[in-house]
XYZ file of C-alpha atoms in Angstrom:
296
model
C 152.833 176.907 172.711
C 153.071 176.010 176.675
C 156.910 176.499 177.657
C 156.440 175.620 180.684
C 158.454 171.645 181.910
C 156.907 169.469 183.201
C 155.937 169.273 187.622
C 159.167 166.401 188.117
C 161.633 168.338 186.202
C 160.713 171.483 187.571
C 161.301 170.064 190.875
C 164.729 168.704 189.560
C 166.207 172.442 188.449
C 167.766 175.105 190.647
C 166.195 178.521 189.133
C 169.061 180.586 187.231
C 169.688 183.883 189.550
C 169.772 187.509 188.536
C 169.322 188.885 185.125
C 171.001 187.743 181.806
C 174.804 188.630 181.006
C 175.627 190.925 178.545
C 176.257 189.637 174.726
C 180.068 188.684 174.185
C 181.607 190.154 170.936
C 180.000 188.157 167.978
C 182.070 185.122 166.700
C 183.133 185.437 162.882
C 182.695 181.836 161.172
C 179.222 180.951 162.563
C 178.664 178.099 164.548
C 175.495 175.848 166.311
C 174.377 175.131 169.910
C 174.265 171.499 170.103
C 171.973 171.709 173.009
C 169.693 174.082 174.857
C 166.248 174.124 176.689
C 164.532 177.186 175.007
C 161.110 175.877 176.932
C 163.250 175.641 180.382
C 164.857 178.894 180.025
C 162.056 181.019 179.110
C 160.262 179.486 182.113
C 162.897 179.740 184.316
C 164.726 182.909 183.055
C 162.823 184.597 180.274
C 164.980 186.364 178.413
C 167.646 188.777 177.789
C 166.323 192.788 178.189
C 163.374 191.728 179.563
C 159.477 191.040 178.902
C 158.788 190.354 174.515
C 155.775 188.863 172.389
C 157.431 185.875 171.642
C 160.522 185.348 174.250
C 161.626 182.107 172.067
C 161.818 184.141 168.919
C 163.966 186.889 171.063
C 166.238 184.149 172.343
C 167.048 182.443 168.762
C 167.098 186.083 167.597
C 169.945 187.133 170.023
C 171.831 183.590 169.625
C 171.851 184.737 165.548
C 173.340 187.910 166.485
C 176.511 186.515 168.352
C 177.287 184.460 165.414
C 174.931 181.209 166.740
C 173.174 180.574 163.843
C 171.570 177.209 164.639
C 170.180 175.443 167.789
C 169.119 171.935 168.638
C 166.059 172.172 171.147
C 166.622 169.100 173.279
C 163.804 167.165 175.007
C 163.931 165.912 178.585
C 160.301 164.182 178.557
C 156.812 164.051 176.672
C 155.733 167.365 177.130
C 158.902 168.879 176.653
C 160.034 167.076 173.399
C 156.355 167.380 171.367
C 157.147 171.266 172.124
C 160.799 170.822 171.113
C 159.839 168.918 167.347
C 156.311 171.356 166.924
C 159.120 174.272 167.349
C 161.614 172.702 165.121
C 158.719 171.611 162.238
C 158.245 175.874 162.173
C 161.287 177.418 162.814
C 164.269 177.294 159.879
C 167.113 177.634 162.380
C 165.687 174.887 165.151
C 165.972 171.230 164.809
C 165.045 169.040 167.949
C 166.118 165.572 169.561
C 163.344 164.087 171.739
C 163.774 161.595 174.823
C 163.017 160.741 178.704
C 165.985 162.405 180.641
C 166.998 159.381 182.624
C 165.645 160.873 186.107
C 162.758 161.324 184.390
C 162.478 157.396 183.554
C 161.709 155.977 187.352
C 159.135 158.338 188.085
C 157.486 158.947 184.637
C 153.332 157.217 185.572
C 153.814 155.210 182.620
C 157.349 154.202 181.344
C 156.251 151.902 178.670
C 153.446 154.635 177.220
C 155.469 157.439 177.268
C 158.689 155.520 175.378
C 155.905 154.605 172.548
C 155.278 158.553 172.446
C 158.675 159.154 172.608
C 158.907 157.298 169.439
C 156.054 158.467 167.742
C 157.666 161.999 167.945
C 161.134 160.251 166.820
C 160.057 159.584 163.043
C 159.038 163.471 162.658
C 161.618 164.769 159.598
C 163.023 167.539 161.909
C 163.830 165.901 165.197
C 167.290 164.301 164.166
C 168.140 162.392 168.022
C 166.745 160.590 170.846
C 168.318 162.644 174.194
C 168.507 163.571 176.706
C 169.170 159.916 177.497
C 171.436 157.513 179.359
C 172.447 157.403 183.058
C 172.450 159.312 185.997
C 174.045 157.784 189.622
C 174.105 161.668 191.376
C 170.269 162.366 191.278
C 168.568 159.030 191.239
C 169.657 156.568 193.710
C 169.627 152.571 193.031
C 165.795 151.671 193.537
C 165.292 153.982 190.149
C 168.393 152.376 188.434
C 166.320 149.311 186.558
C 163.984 151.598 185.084
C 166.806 154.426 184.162
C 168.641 151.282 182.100
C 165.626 150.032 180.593
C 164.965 153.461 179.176
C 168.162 154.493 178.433
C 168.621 150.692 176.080
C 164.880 151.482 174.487
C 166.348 155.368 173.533
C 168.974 153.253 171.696
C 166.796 151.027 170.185
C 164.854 153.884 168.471
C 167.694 155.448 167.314
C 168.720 152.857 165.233
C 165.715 152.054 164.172
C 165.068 155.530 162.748
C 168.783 156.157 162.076
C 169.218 159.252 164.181
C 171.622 160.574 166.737
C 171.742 159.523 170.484
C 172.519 161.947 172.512
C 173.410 160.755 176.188
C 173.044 162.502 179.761
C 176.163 160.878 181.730
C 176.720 161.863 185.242
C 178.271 159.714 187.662
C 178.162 156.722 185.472
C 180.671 156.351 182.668
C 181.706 152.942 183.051
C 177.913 152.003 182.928
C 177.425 154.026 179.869
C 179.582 152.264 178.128
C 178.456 149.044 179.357
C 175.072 149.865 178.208
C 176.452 150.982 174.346
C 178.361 147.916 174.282
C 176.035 145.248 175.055
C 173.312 147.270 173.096
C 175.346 147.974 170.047
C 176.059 152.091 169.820
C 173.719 154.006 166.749
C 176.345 155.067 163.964
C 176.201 158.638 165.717
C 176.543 159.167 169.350
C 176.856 162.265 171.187
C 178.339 162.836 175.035
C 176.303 165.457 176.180
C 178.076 167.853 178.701
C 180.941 165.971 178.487
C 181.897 165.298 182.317
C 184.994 163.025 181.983
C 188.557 163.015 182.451
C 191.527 162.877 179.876
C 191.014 159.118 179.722
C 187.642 158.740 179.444
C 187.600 161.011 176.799
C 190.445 158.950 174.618
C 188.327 155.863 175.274
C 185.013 157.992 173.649
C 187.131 159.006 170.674
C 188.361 155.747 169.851
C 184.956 154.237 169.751
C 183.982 157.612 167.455
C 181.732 159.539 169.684
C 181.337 162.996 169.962
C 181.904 165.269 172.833
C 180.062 168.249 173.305
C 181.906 170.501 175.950
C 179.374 173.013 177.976
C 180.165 176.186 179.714
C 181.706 173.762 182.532
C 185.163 173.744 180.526
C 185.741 177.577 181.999
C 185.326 176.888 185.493
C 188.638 176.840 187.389
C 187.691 173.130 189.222
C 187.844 171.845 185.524
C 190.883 171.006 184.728
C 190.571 167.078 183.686
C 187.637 168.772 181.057
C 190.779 171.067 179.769
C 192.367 167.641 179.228
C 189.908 165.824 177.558
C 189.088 168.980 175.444
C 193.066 168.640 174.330
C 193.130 165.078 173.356
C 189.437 165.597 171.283
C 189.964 166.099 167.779
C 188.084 168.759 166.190
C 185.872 166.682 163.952
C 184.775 165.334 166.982
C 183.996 168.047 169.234
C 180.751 170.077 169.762
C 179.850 173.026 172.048
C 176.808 173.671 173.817
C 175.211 175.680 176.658
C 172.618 173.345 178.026
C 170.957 176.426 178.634
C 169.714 177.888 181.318
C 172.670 176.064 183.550
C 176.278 175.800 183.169
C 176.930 179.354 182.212
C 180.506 179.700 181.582
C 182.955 182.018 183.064
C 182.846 184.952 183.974
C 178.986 184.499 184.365
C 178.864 181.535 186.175
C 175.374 181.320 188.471
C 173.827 183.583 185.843
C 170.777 182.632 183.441
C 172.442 181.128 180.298
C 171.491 181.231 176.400
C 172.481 179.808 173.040
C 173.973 183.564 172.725
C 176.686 182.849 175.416
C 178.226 179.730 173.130
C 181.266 182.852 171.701
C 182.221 182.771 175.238
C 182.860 178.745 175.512
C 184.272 178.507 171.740
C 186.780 180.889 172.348
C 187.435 179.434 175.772
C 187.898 176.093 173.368
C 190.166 177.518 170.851
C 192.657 179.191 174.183
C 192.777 175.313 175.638
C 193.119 173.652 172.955
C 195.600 175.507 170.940
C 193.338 175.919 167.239
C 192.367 178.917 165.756
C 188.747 179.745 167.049
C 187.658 180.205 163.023
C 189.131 176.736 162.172
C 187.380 175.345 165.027
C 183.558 177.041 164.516
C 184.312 175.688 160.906
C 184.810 172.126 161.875
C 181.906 172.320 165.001
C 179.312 173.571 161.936
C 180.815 170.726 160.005
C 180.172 168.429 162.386
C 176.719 169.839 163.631
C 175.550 168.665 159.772
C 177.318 165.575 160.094
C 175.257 164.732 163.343
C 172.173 166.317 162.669
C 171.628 166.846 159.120
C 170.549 169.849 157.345
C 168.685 172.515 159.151
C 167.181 174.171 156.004
Protein backbone atom coordinates (compact mmCIF):
# COMPACT_ATOMS: atom_id res chain seq x y z
CA UNK A 1 0.00 0.00 0.00
CA UNK A 2 1.42 3.66 -1.08
CA UNK A 3 1.75 5.73 2.31
CA UNK A 4 2.78 8.35 0.83
CA UNK A 5 -0.11 11.96 0.97
CA UNK A 6 -0.93 13.37 -1.50
CA UNK A 7 1.51 16.59 -3.55
CA UNK A 8 -1.07 19.59 -1.75
CA UNK A 9 -0.94 18.15 1.63
CA UNK A 10 2.53 17.42 1.54
CA UNK A 11 3.11 20.93 0.76
CA UNK A 12 0.72 21.87 3.72
CA UNK A 13 2.93 19.85 6.62
CA UNK A 14 6.07 20.99 8.40
CA UNK A 15 8.28 17.59 8.54
CA UNK A 16 8.46 16.26 12.32
CA UNK A 17 12.34 16.83 13.45
CA UNK A 18 14.73 14.39 15.03
CA UNK A 19 14.04 10.86 15.95
CA UNK A 20 11.00 9.42 17.90
CA UNK A 21 10.68 9.88 21.85
CA UNK A 22 11.06 7.19 24.00
CA UNK A 23 7.80 5.00 25.08
CA UNK A 24 6.11 6.51 28.33
CA UNK A 25 5.27 3.86 31.05
CA UNK A 26 2.26 1.80 29.64
CA UNK A 27 -1.26 3.00 30.79
CA UNK A 28 -3.29 0.24 32.81
CA UNK A 29 -7.11 0.37 31.60
CA UNK A 30 -6.51 0.50 27.80
CA UNK A 31 -7.65 3.18 25.82
CA UNK A 32 -8.01 4.36 21.74
CA UNK A 33 -6.43 7.11 19.58
CA UNK A 34 -9.28 8.89 18.17
CA UNK A 35 -7.13 10.20 15.45
CA UNK A 36 -3.81 9.67 13.74
CA UNK A 37 -2.21 9.75 10.18
CA UNK A 38 -0.36 6.32 10.11
CA UNK A 39 0.18 7.10 6.08
CA UNK A 40 1.55 10.80 7.07
CA UNK A 41 3.76 9.65 9.73
CA UNK A 42 5.43 6.84 8.16
CA UNK A 43 6.13 9.22 5.26
CA UNK A 44 7.14 11.90 7.18
CA UNK A 45 8.74 10.16 10.25
CA UNK A 46 8.88 6.42 9.80
CA UNK A 47 8.95 4.98 12.83
CA UNK A 48 10.16 4.42 16.23
CA UNK A 49 13.87 2.37 16.32
CA UNK A 50 14.23 2.78 12.94
CA UNK A 51 13.92 1.03 9.34
CA UNK A 52 11.05 -2.41 9.58
CA UNK A 53 9.13 -4.60 6.87
CA UNK A 54 6.01 -3.16 7.52
CA UNK A 55 6.53 0.37 9.48
CA UNK A 56 2.50 0.57 9.91
CA UNK A 57 2.39 -2.79 11.57
CA UNK A 58 5.48 -1.51 13.93
CA UNK A 59 3.59 1.67 14.72
CA UNK A 60 0.08 -0.07 15.76
CA UNK A 61 2.40 -2.65 17.35
CA UNK A 62 4.15 -0.08 19.68
CA UNK A 63 0.73 1.98 20.26
CA UNK A 64 -0.59 -1.78 21.70
CA UNK A 65 2.29 -1.91 23.91
CA UNK A 66 1.68 1.47 25.83
CA UNK A 67 -1.75 0.39 26.55
CA UNK A 68 -3.30 2.01 22.97
CA UNK A 69 -5.14 -0.69 21.88
CA UNK A 70 -7.20 0.85 19.07
CA UNK A 71 -6.68 3.62 16.42
CA UNK A 72 -8.91 5.49 14.04
CA UNK A 73 -6.84 6.17 10.72
CA UNK A 74 -8.26 9.50 9.64
CA UNK A 75 -8.44 10.65 5.99
CA UNK A 76 -7.51 14.12 4.78
CA UNK A 77 -8.36 13.46 0.90
CA UNK A 78 -8.95 10.64 -1.83
CA UNK A 79 -5.82 9.05 -1.77
CA UNK A 80 -5.35 9.23 1.73
CA UNK A 81 -8.80 7.92 2.95
CA UNK A 82 -9.09 4.71 0.23
CA UNK A 83 -5.62 3.84 2.10
CA UNK A 84 -7.13 4.68 5.51
CA UNK A 85 -10.61 2.19 4.92
CA UNK A 86 -8.29 -0.67 2.68
CA UNK A 87 -6.12 -0.56 6.12
CA UNK A 88 -9.04 -0.62 8.39
CA UNK A 89 -11.06 -3.56 6.11
CA UNK A 90 -7.54 -5.76 7.17
CA UNK A 91 -6.40 -4.76 10.30
CA UNK A 92 -8.60 -5.85 13.69
CA UNK A 93 -7.39 -2.90 15.75
CA UNK A 94 -7.88 0.00 12.82
CA UNK A 95 -11.10 1.53 11.90
CA UNK A 96 -11.01 4.67 9.52
CA UNK A 97 -13.12 7.97 8.89
CA UNK A 98 -12.69 9.29 5.33
CA UNK A 99 -13.09 13.06 4.09
CA UNK A 100 -11.52 16.24 2.14
CA UNK A 101 -9.56 18.18 4.91
CA UNK A 102 -11.10 21.55 4.29
CA UNK A 103 -7.74 23.10 2.71
CA UNK A 104 -7.86 20.38 0.68
CA UNK A 105 -11.49 21.42 -0.72
CA UNK A 106 -10.43 24.79 -2.85
CA UNK A 107 -7.68 23.26 -4.55
CA UNK A 108 -8.83 19.59 -4.97
CA UNK A 109 -9.06 19.49 -9.56
CA UNK A 110 -12.42 18.26 -9.08
CA UNK A 111 -14.51 19.11 -5.91
CA UNK A 112 -17.69 17.61 -7.03
CA UNK A 113 -15.81 14.09 -8.26
CA UNK A 114 -13.82 13.63 -5.47
CA UNK A 115 -16.94 14.29 -2.75
CA UNK A 116 -18.81 11.36 -4.88
CA UNK A 117 -15.54 9.21 -4.06
CA UNK A 118 -15.50 10.41 -0.82
CA UNK A 119 -18.81 8.84 -0.46
CA UNK A 120 -18.34 5.82 -2.21
CA UNK A 121 -15.60 4.99 0.42
CA UNK A 122 -18.20 6.27 3.23
CA UNK A 123 -20.66 3.15 2.97
CA UNK A 124 -17.54 0.66 3.49
CA UNK A 125 -18.58 -1.35 7.04
CA UNK A 126 -15.26 -0.24 8.68
CA UNK A 127 -14.91 3.45 8.03
CA UNK A 128 -17.34 4.73 10.86
CA UNK A 129 -16.90 9.01 10.01
CA UNK A 130 -16.59 11.54 7.42
CA UNK A 131 -13.31 13.87 8.71
CA UNK A 132 -11.19 15.52 8.58
CA UNK A 133 -13.85 18.09 7.72
CA UNK A 134 -15.14 21.57 8.47
CA UNK A 135 -13.34 24.96 8.43
CA UNK A 136 -10.16 26.42 8.35
CA UNK A 137 -9.66 30.63 8.36
CA UNK A 138 -5.52 30.26 9.32
CA UNK A 139 -4.39 28.35 6.11
CA UNK A 140 -6.87 29.18 3.43
CA UNK A 141 -7.69 32.71 2.95
CA UNK A 142 -11.33 34.00 1.71
CA UNK A 143 -11.18 33.30 -2.19
CA UNK A 144 -11.08 29.35 -1.00
CA UNK A 145 -13.84 29.95 1.68
CA UNK A 146 -17.05 29.05 -0.78
CA UNK A 147 -15.62 25.90 -1.74
CA UNK A 148 -14.27 24.98 2.02
CA UNK A 149 -18.27 25.52 3.11
CA UNK A 150 -19.65 23.70 0.33
CA UNK A 151 -17.52 20.74 1.27
CA UNK A 152 -17.60 20.93 4.70
CA UNK A 153 -22.08 21.00 4.39
CA UNK A 154 -21.72 17.89 1.68
CA UNK A 155 -19.31 15.92 4.59
CA UNK A 156 -22.47 16.47 6.69
CA UNK A 157 -24.78 15.44 4.33
CA UNK A 158 -23.08 11.99 3.99
CA UNK A 159 -22.90 11.47 7.39
CA UNK A 160 -26.33 11.42 7.94
CA UNK A 161 -27.10 9.76 5.21
CA UNK A 162 -24.94 6.77 6.18
CA UNK A 163 -25.39 7.41 9.93
CA UNK A 164 -21.76 7.83 10.86
CA UNK A 165 -19.65 10.21 12.85
CA UNK A 166 -18.46 13.71 11.66
CA UNK A 167 -15.48 14.52 12.69
CA UNK A 168 -14.56 18.34 12.17
CA UNK A 169 -11.09 20.23 11.55
CA UNK A 170 -11.83 23.77 13.32
CA UNK A 171 -9.17 26.33 13.28
CA UNK A 172 -9.83 29.86 13.34
CA UNK A 173 -13.48 29.45 12.76
CA UNK A 174 -15.73 28.39 15.60
CA UNK A 175 -18.47 30.67 15.26
CA UNK A 176 -18.70 29.51 11.54
CA UNK A 177 -18.66 25.95 12.56
CA UNK A 178 -21.41 26.23 14.34
CA UNK A 179 -23.18 28.25 11.90
CA UNK A 180 -22.61 25.62 9.41
CA UNK A 181 -24.05 22.58 12.01
CA UNK A 182 -26.90 24.70 12.69
CA UNK A 183 -28.28 25.62 9.48
CA UNK A 184 -27.28 22.06 8.20
CA UNK A 185 -28.71 20.11 11.05
CA UNK A 186 -25.59 18.32 13.17
CA UNK A 187 -25.35 14.07 12.48
CA UNK A 188 -26.44 12.41 15.92
CA UNK A 189 -22.53 12.10 16.58
CA UNK A 190 -20.14 14.88 16.17
CA UNK A 191 -16.64 15.03 17.06
CA UNK A 192 -14.28 18.41 17.64
CA UNK A 193 -11.18 17.31 16.41
CA UNK A 194 -8.11 18.91 18.21
CA UNK A 195 -10.22 20.74 20.21
CA UNK A 196 -8.80 24.47 19.89
CA UNK A 197 -11.34 26.48 21.99
CA UNK A 198 -11.66 28.26 25.09
CA UNK A 199 -13.67 27.45 28.37
CA UNK A 200 -16.74 28.86 26.65
CA UNK A 201 -16.67 27.48 23.54
CA UNK A 202 -16.27 24.32 24.94
CA UNK A 203 -19.61 24.66 27.35
CA UNK A 204 -21.44 25.76 24.21
CA UNK A 205 -20.07 22.18 22.35
CA UNK A 206 -21.22 20.19 25.36
CA UNK A 207 -24.54 21.52 25.55
CA UNK A 208 -25.29 20.79 21.98
CA UNK A 209 -23.64 17.03 22.83
CA UNK A 210 -20.47 17.02 20.90
CA UNK A 211 -17.43 15.49 21.67
CA UNK A 212 -14.07 16.95 22.25
CA UNK A 213 -11.08 15.23 21.50
CA UNK A 214 -8.07 17.02 23.28
CA UNK A 215 -4.49 16.47 21.35
CA UNK A 216 -1.06 16.70 22.73
CA UNK A 217 -1.73 20.67 22.58
CA UNK A 218 -3.41 20.45 26.20
CA UNK A 219 0.45 20.08 27.68
CA UNK A 220 1.89 23.01 26.19
CA UNK A 221 2.37 25.85 28.70
CA UNK A 222 0.50 28.64 26.10
CA UNK A 223 -2.62 26.35 26.72
CA UNK A 224 -4.23 27.31 29.38
CA UNK A 225 -7.97 28.17 28.00
CA UNK A 226 -7.57 24.14 26.59
CA UNK A 227 -6.91 23.30 30.55
CA UNK A 228 -10.26 25.08 30.94
CA UNK A 229 -12.28 23.61 28.50
CA UNK A 230 -10.74 20.16 29.38
CA UNK A 231 -12.27 21.00 33.14
CA UNK A 232 -15.73 21.89 32.21
CA UNK A 233 -15.86 18.55 29.57
CA UNK A 234 -17.47 15.74 31.09
CA UNK A 235 -15.88 12.51 30.71
CA UNK A 236 -18.46 10.81 28.55
CA UNK A 237 -17.72 13.41 26.33
CA UNK A 238 -14.13 13.64 26.00
CA UNK A 239 -11.66 11.84 23.64
CA UNK A 240 -7.84 11.94 23.27
CA UNK A 241 -5.85 11.85 20.30
CA UNK A 242 -2.38 12.55 18.83
CA UNK A 243 -3.12 13.69 15.34
CA UNK A 244 0.00 12.09 14.75
CA UNK A 245 2.88 13.06 13.46
CA UNK A 246 2.15 16.84 14.95
CA UNK A 247 1.15 18.09 18.21
CA UNK A 248 3.42 15.95 20.27
CA UNK A 249 2.79 16.70 23.78
CA UNK A 250 5.11 17.78 26.43
CA UNK A 251 8.03 17.11 27.11
CA UNK A 252 8.49 16.10 23.37
CA UNK A 253 7.09 18.86 21.78
CA UNK A 254 8.74 19.40 17.98
CA UNK A 255 9.38 15.66 18.01
CA UNK A 256 7.76 12.98 15.53
CA UNK A 257 4.53 11.84 17.30
CA UNK A 258 2.61 8.32 17.45
CA UNK A 259 -0.57 6.69 18.69
CA UNK A 260 2.09 5.30 21.42
CA UNK A 261 2.56 8.84 22.95
CA UNK A 262 -1.50 9.07 23.84
CA UNK A 263 -0.22 7.70 28.03
CA UNK A 264 1.52 10.92 27.98
CA UNK A 265 -1.73 13.25 27.10
CA UNK A 266 -4.23 10.92 29.24
CA UNK A 267 -2.35 11.30 32.18
CA UNK A 268 -1.75 14.95 31.41
CA UNK A 269 -5.88 14.76 31.28
CA UNK A 270 -6.47 13.00 34.45
CA UNK A 271 -3.65 15.86 36.45
CA UNK A 272 -6.04 18.85 34.85
CA UNK A 273 -8.94 17.62 35.26
CA UNK A 274 -8.93 16.14 38.65
CA UNK A 275 -10.28 12.12 37.67
CA UNK A 276 -8.50 9.18 38.20
CA UNK A 277 -6.53 8.39 34.88
CA UNK A 278 -8.21 4.55 35.06
CA UNK A 279 -11.75 6.05 35.41
CA UNK A 280 -11.03 8.27 32.63
CA UNK A 281 -9.31 5.57 29.89
CA UNK A 282 -12.54 3.63 31.01
CA UNK A 283 -14.99 6.23 29.99
CA UNK A 284 -12.64 7.48 26.64
CA UNK A 285 -12.90 3.44 25.50
CA UNK A 286 -16.54 3.81 26.36
CA UNK A 287 -17.00 6.51 24.39
CA UNK A 288 -14.60 5.48 21.44
CA UNK A 289 -17.51 2.50 20.94
CA UNK A 290 -20.14 4.87 21.39
CA UNK A 291 -18.71 7.03 18.43
CA UNK A 292 -17.29 4.55 16.35
CA UNK A 293 -18.74 1.27 16.93
CA UNK A 294 -17.09 -1.95 17.43
CA UNK A 295 -13.62 -2.48 16.21
CA UNK A 296 -13.76 -6.34 16.21
Amino acid sequence: MNTQPSESRKKRSARRAGEFPPPPEPLAVPVFDSHTHLDITVHEAGMPGGGAADPVEALITAAAKSGVDRLVQVGVDVASSRWGAELAARHPSVLATVALHPNEAPVVADLDEALREIETLAAEPRVRGLGETGLDSFRTGEAGRPAQERSFRAHIAIAKRYGKALVIHDRDAHGDVLRVLDEEGAPDTVVLHCFSGDADFAAECVRRGYLLSFAGTVTFANAADLRAAALVTPPEQMLVETDAPYLTPVPYRGRPNASYLIPLTVRALAEVTGRDLDDLCAAISANGERVFGSWS
